[in-house]
XYZ file of C-alpha atoms in Angstrom:
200
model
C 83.458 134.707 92.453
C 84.573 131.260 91.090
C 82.881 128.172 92.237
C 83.787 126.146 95.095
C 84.846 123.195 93.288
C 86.568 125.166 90.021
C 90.466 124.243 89.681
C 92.887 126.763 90.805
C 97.030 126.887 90.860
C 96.911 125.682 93.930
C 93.788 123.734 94.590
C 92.515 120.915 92.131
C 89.460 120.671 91.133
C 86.676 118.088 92.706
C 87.443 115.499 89.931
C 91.284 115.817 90.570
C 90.284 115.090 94.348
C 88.892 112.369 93.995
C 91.136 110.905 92.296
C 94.140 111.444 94.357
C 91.787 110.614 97.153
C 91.281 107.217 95.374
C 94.912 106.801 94.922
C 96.110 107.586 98.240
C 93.445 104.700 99.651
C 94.528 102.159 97.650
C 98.104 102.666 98.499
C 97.792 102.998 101.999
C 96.177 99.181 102.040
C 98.717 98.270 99.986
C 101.129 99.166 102.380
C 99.378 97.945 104.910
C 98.990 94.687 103.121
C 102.921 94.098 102.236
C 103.689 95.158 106.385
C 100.897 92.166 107.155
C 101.993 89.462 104.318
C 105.260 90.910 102.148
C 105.705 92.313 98.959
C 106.031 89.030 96.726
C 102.840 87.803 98.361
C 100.229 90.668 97.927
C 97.892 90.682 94.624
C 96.053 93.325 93.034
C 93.282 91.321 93.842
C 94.137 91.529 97.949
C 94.766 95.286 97.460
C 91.624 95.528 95.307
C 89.871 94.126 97.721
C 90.947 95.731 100.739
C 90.234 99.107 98.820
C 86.891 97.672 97.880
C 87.336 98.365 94.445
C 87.662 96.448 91.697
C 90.466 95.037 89.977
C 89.632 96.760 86.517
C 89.225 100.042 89.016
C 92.889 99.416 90.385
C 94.308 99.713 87.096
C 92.742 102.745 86.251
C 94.935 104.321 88.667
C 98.036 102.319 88.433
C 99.111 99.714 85.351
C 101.286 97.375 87.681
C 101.242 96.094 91.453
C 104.730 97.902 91.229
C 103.227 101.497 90.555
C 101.085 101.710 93.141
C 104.041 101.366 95.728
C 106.003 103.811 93.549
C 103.310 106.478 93.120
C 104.158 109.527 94.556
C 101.635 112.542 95.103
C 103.984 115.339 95.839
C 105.885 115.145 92.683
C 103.210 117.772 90.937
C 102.548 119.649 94.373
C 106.741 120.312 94.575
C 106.634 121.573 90.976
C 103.630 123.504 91.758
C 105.156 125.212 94.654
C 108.519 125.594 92.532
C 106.509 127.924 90.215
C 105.310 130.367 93.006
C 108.596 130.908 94.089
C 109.622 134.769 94.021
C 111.154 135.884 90.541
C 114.149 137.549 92.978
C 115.209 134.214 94.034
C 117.948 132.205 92.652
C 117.034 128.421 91.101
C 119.396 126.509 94.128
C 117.342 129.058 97.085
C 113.703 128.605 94.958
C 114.174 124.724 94.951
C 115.032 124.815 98.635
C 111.811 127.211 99.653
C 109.830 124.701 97.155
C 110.927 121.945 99.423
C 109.988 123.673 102.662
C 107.033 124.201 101.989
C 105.985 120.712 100.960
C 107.605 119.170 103.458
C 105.977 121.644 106.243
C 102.246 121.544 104.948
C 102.546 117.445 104.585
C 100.169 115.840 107.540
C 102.022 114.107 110.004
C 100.124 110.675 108.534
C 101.312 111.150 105.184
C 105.041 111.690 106.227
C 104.919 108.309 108.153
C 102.922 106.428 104.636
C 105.693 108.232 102.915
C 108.557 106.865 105.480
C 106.873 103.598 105.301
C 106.666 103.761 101.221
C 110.837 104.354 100.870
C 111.361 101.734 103.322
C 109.235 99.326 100.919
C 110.993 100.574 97.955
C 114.504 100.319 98.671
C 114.037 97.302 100.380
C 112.697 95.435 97.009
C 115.441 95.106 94.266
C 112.118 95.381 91.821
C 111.157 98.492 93.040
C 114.554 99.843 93.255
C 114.815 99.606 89.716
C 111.526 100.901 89.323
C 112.496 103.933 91.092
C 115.050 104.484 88.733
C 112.702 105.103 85.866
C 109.880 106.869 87.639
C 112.551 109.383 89.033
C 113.373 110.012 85.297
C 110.145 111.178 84.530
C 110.355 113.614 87.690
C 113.640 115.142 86.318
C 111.760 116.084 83.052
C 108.589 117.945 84.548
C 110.647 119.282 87.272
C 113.455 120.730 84.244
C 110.679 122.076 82.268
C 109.144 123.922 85.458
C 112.800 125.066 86.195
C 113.222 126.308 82.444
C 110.213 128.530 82.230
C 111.230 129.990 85.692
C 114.981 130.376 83.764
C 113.437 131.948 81.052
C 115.440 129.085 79.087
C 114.154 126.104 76.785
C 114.402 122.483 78.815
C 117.925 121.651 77.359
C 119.454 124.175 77.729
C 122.383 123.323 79.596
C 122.259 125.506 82.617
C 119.438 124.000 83.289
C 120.162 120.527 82.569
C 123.096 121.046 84.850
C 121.297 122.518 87.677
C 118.663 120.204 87.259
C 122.011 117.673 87.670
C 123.111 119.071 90.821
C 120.026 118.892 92.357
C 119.274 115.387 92.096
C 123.094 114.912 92.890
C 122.797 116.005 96.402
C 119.044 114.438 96.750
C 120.637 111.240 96.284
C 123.651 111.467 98.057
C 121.900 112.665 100.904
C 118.823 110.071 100.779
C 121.287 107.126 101.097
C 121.760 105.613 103.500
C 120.032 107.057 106.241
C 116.088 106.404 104.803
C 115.613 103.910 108.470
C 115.941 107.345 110.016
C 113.062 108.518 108.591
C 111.467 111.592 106.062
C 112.194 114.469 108.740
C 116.124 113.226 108.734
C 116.027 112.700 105.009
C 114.745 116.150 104.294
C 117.184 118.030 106.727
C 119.910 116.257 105.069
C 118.540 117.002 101.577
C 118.023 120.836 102.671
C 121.901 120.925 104.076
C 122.839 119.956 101.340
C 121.240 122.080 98.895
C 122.779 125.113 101.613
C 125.789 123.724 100.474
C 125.212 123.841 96.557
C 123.997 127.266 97.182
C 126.815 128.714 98.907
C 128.819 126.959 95.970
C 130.372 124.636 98.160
């Protein structure tokens, strides 16, 4: 029998815990901070502070006030569930279970932080173009998770053009209707997807 705390696929191990655990407190004052006072005017030191950690703490866990508003947890936990997909299932139907089943095990709490959090983000030009890169990085880990499903290498270019597709549709469907909230977002995101899978 493994021990209580010992990493698994799907379950971190204590170490892992806490640090996402840190993470997630730190951005949830910093949202709370930039509804209170704005974006421009909160400090690491405010967010710091309302964390009660310290500032050298803070950027263990993020290197810029920008990355803690950018920081997304799910990114790993959708390419997790992307690899326990069934072998029988096609890349376009995997992604959408994958997506499902975040979206369906994510506390009601987190999806409004998360609702909040895009709101923040595309409401900042900074951030924006923040996004931009940090959603690069994504692409890659979620292309190599796609390719080993594939049985391919990252570039190949069935993969590179699902991968394509994919994020495609995300964005089409993400813009403009983020006011109505992560629910909307993701039923427009999975219609979408139906869409690509039925090969439009």
């Amino acid at each position: 029998m493994s021990k209580p705390d010992a990493p698994s696929p799907t379950r971190p191990g204590l170490r892992e815990r806490k640090k996402a655990k840190t993470r997630a407190v730190i951005q949830q004052h910093a949202l709370r901070l930039f509804h209170d006072q704005g974006y421009e005017a909160t400090t690491v030191e405010q967010i710091a502070e309302a964390a009660e950690v310290s500032p050298s703490t803070f950027f263990r866990y993020f290197r810029t006030k920008e990355d803690v508003f950018l920081y997304d947890p799910f990114d790993p936990v959708l390419i997790e569930a992307l690899r326990r997909q069934p072998a029988s299932m096609t890349p376009v139907q995997a992604i959408r279970a994958s997506f499902r089943a975040v979206f369906d095990a994510m506390p009601v709490e987190e999806r409004a932080r998360q609702d909040e959090r895009s709101s923040l983000i595309f409401s900042v030009p900074d951030l924006r173009m923040r996004m931009l890169d940090q959603m690069m990085e994504g692409v890659r880990a979620f292309s190599d998770a796609l390719a080993q499903r594939m049985g391919r290498p990252a570039e190949d270019d069935a993969v590179k053009v699902i991968v394509g597709a994919v994020l495609g549709v995300s964005l089409a469907m993400i813009v403009p209707p983020l006011e109505a909230g992560l629910a909307n977002t993701f039923a427009r995101i999975d219609t979408g997807l139906a869409l690509l899978e039925k090969g439009l």
